[in-house]
Coordinates of C-alpha atoms in Angstrom, one line a residue:
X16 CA 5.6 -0.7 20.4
X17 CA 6.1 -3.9 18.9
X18 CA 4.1 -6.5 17.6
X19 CA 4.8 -8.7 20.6
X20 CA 4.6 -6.4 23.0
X21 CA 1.3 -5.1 22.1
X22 CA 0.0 -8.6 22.1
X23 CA 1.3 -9.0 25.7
X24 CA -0.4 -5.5 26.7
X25 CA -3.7 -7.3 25.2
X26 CA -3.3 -10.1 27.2
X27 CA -2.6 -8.6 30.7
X28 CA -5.5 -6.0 30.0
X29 CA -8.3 -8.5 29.1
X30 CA -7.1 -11.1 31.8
X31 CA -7.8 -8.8 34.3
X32 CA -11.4 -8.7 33.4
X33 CA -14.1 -11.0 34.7
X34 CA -15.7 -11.7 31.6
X35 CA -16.5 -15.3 32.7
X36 CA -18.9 -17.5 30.3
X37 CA -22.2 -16.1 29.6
X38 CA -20.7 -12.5 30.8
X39 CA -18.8 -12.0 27.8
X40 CA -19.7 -8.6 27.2
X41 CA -17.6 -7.4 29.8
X42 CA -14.9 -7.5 27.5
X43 CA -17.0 -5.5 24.6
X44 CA -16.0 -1.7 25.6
X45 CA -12.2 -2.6 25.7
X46 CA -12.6 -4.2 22.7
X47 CA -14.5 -2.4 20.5
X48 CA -12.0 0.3 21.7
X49 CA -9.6 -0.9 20.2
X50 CA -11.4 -2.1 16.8
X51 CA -12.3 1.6 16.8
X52 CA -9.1 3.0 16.4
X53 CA -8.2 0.4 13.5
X54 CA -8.5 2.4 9.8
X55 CA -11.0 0.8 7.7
X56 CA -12.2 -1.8 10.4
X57 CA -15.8 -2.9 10.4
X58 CA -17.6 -4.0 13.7
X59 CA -20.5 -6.2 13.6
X60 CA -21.6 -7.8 17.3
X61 CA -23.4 -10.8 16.3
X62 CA -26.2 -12.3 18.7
X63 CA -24.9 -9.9 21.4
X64 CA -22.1 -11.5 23.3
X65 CA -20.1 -12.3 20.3
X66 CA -18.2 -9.8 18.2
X67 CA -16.7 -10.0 14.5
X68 CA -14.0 -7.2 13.1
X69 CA -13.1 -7.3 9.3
X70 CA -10.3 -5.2 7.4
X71 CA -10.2 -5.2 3.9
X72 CA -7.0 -6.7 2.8
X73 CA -4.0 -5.7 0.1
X74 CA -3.8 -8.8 -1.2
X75 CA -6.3 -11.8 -2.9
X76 CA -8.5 -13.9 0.1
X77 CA -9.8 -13.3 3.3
X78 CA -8.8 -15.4 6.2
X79 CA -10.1 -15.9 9.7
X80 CA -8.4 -15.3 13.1
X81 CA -10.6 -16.8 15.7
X82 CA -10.5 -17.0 19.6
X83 CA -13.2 -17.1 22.7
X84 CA -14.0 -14.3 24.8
X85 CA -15.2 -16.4 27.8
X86 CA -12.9 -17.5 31.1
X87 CA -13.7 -20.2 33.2
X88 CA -15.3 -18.8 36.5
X89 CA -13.1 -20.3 39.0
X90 CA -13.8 -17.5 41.9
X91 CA -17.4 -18.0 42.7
X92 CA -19.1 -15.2 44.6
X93 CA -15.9 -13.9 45.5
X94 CA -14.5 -12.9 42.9
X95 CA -12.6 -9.3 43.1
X96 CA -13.6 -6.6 40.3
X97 CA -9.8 -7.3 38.9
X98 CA -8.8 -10.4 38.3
X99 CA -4.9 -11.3 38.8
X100 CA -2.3 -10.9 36.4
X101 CA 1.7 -11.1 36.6
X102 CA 4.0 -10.9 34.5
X103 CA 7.6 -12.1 34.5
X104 CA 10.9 -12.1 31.8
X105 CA 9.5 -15.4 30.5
X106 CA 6.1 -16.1 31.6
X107 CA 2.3 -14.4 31.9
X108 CA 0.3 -15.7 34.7
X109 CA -3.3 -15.1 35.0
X110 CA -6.3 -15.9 33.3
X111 CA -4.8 -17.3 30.2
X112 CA -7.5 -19.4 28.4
X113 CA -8.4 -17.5 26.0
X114 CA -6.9 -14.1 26.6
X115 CA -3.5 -15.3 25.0
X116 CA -5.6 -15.9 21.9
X117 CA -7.9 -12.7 22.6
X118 CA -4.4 -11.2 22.7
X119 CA -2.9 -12.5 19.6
X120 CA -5.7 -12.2 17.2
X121 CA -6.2 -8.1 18.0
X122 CA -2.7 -7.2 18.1
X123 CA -2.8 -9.0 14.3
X124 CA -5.9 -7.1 13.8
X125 CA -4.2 -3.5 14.5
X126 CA -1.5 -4.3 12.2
X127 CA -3.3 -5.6 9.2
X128 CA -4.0 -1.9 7.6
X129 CA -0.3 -1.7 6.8
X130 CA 0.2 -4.7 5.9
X131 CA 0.0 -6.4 2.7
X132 CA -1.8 -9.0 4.1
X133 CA -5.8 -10.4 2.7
X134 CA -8.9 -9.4 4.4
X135 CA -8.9 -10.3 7.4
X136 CA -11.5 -11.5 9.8
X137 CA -11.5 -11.9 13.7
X138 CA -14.2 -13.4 15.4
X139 CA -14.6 -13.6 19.1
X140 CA -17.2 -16.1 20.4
X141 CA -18.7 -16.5 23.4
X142 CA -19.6 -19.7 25.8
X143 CA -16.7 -21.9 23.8
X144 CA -15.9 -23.4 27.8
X145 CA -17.6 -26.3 28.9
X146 CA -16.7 -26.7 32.2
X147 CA -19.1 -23.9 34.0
X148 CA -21.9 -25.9 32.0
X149 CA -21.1 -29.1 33.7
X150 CA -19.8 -27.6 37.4
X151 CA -21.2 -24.5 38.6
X152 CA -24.3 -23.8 36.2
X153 CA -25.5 -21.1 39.2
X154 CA -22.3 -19.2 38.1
X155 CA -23.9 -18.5 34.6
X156 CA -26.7 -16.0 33.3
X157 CA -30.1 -17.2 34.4
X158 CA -28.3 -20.4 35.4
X159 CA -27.1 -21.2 32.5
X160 CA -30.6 -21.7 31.0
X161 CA -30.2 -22.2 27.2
X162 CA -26.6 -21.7 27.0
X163 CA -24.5 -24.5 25.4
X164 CA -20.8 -25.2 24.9
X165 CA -19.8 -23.5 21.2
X166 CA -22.8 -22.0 20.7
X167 CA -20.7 -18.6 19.9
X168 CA -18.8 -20.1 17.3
X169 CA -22.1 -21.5 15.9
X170 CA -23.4 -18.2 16.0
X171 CA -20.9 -16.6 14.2
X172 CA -20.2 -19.2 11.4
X173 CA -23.7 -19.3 10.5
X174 CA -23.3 -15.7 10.3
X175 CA -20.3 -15.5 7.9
X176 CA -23.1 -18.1 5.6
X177 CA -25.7 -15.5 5.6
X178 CA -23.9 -12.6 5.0
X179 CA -21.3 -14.3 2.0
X180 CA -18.3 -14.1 4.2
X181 CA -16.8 -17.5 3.7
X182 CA -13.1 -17.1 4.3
X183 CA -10.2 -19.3 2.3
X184 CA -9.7 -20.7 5.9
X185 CA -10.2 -20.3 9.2
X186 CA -7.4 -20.4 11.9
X187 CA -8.6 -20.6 16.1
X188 CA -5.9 -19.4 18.8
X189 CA -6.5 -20.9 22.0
X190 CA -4.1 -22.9 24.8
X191 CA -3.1 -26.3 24.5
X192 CA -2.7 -28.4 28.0
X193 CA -0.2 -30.8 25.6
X194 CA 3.1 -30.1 26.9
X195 CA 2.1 -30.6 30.4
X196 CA 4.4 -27.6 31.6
X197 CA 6.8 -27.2 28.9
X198 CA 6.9 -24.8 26.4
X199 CA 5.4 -26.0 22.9
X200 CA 3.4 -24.9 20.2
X201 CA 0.6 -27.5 18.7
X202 CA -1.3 -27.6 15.7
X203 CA -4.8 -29.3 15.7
X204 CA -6.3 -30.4 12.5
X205 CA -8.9 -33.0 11.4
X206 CA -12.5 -31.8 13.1
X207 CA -14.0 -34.5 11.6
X208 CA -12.6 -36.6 14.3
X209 CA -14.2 -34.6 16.9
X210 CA -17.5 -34.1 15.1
X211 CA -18.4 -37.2 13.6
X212 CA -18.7 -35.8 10.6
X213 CA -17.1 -36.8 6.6
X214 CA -15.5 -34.1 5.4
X215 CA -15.4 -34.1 2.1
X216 CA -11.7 -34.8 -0.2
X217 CA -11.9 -31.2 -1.2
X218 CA -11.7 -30.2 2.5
X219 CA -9.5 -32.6 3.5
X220 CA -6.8 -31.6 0.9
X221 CA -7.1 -28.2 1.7
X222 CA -6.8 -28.8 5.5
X223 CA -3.8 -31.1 4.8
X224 CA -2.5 -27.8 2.4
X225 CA -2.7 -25.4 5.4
X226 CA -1.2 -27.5 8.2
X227 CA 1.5 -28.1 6.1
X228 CA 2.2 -24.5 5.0
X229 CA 2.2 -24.1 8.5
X230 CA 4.4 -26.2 9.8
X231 CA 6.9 -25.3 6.3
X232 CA 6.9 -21.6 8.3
X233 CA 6.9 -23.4 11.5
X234 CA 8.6 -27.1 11.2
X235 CA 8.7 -27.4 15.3
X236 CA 5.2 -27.2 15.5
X237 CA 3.6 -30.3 17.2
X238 CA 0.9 -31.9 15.2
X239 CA -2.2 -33.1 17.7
X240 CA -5.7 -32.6 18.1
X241 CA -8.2 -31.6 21.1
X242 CA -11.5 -29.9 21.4
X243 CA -12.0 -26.4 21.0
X244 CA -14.0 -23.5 18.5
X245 CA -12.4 -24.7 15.6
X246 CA -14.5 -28.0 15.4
X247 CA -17.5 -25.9 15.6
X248 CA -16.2 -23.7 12.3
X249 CA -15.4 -26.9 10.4
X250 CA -17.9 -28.8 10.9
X251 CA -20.8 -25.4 10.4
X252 CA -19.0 -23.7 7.2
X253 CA -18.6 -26.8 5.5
X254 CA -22.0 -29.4 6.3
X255 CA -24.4 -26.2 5.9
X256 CA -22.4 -24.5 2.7
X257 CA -22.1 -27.9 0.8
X258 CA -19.1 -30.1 -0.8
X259 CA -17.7 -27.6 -2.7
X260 CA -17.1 -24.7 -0.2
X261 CA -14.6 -26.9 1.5
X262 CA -12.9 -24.4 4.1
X263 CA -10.2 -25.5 5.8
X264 CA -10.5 -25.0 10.0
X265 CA -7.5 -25.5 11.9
X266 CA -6.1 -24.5 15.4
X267 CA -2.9 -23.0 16.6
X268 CA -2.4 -23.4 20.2
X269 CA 0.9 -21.8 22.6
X270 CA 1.0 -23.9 25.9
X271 CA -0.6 -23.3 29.3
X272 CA 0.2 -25.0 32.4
X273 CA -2.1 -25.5 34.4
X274 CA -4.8 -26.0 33.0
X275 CA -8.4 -24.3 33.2
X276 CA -8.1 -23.1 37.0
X277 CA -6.9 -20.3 38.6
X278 CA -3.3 -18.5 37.5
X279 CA -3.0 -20.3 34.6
X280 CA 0.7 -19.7 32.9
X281 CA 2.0 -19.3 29.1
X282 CA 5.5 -18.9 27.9
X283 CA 6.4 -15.1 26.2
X284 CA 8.4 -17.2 23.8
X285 CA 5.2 -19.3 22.5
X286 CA 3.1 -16.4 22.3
X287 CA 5.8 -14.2 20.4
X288 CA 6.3 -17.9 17.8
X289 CA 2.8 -18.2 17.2
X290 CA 2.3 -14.2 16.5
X291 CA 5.3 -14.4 13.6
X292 CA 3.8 -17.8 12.5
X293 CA 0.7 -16.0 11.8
X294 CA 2.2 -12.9 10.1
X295 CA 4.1 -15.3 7.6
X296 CA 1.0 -17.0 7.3
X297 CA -0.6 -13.6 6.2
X298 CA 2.1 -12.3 4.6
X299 CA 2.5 -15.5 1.9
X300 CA -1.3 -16.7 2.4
X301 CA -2.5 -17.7 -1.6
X302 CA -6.3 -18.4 -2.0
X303 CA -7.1 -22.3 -2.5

């Protein structure tokens, strides 16, 4: 099977589970399936709902592959045990936000042992969406007492600190709402702009260094910004690790149209670009 089409067998598998936010760990046992059968991969689930694999790498560095576990609840009471998913020559439609990253990130993940790729990490948070927060809080766990948009990422960052895991950078896969239909791939960088924070010149050069090595493997990639995990992973790993950790966060994003309600769509071609974006990535990636 290839890379690609593993990915897609990822991403029609997991879409089909309700794991909406707060009820992530419906997507655990499939998961950690899979992590399972990976030589040499290490499972940690961190703060229950969120999980972390690692696989030791052939080459110098460790970088992170991120994505969130949680859909956006748009069946209510309703909702059937399965959720829908087709599939077409060109398109997957379903519950795309975040399975396409979900979907990317392990199908990476199963090929890193024989590839002489760094360490890699992938970390899969929960509670990244926002909207069940601010629309139907009743739809959450215990009402969605306690529960707060990127608290997943949090989690997990603050866990790479403790445990001495910080990564040369950091890379989130999610959908972008950008190309309003078309097919497009986006690049977000710049958290700071988000997050009100300063980075520092150390992290801004070497957030300038990855988005252009990016787009020098990818030159059609459209440079933007939005919110999404990976201003939670800047703005953690860099303001609680001091000046000169400087890790560089960044997002790649395939398109999705429409976007966050129900049978959400993403092109086979942006998903398939993105994957070989990342394996060059891997493949070439240099610690700073």
């Amino acid at each position: 099977m290839t890379l690609t089409e593993r990915c897609l067998q990822i991403i029609g598998d997991t879409a089909r589970i309700p794991s909406f936010s707060s009820f992530e760990e419906r997507l655990h046992p499939y998961l950690l399936d899979a992590a399972e059968k990976i030589p040499g991969c290490e499972i940690t689930v961190v703060a229950e709902r969120n999980l972390l694999f690692y696989v030791p790498g052939k080459r110098p560095g460790l970088v992170a592959l991120t994505a969130h576990l949680d859909k956006i609840d748009h069946f209510g009471p309703d909702c059937p045990a399965e959720l829908p998913f087709t599939r077409t020559e060109t398109e997957l439609q379903g519950q795309m936000d975040n399975t396409a990253g979900i979907g990317i990130t392990m199908s990476l993940l199963e090929q890193a042992p024989q590839q002489q790729w760094p360490g890699l990490l992938v970390l899969l948070s929960e509670m990244e969406e926002s909207k069940g927060l601010r629309e139907h809080p009743e739809r959450l766990r215990d009402a969605g007492k306690g529960l707060t948009s990127g608290m997943g990422a949090e989690r997990l960052a603050r866990h790479l600190i403790d445990e001495a895991l910080l990564p040369d950078a950091v890379i989130t896969v999610d959908t972008t709402p950008l190309f309003r239909g078309e097919p497009g791939c986006a690049l977000y960088t710049g958290h700071w702009e988000f997050t009100k924070t300063d980075p520092t010149p150390k992290e801004q050069a070497r957030t300038l260094a990855l988005a252009d090595r990016l787009t020098e493997l990818d030159p059609l990639l459209y440079r933007g910004n939005n919110t999404n995990d990976y201003l939670t992973y800047g703005k953690v790993l860099n303001e609680e690790t001091g000046p000169e950790t400087a890790v560089p966060s960044v997002a790649l994003e395939p398109a999705i149209f429409p976007y966050h309600q129900r049978d959400e769509r993403v092109f086979i071609a942006d998903i398939d670009r993105i994957l070989g974006l990342l394996a060059s990535y891997l493949g070439t990636h240099q610690p700073f």
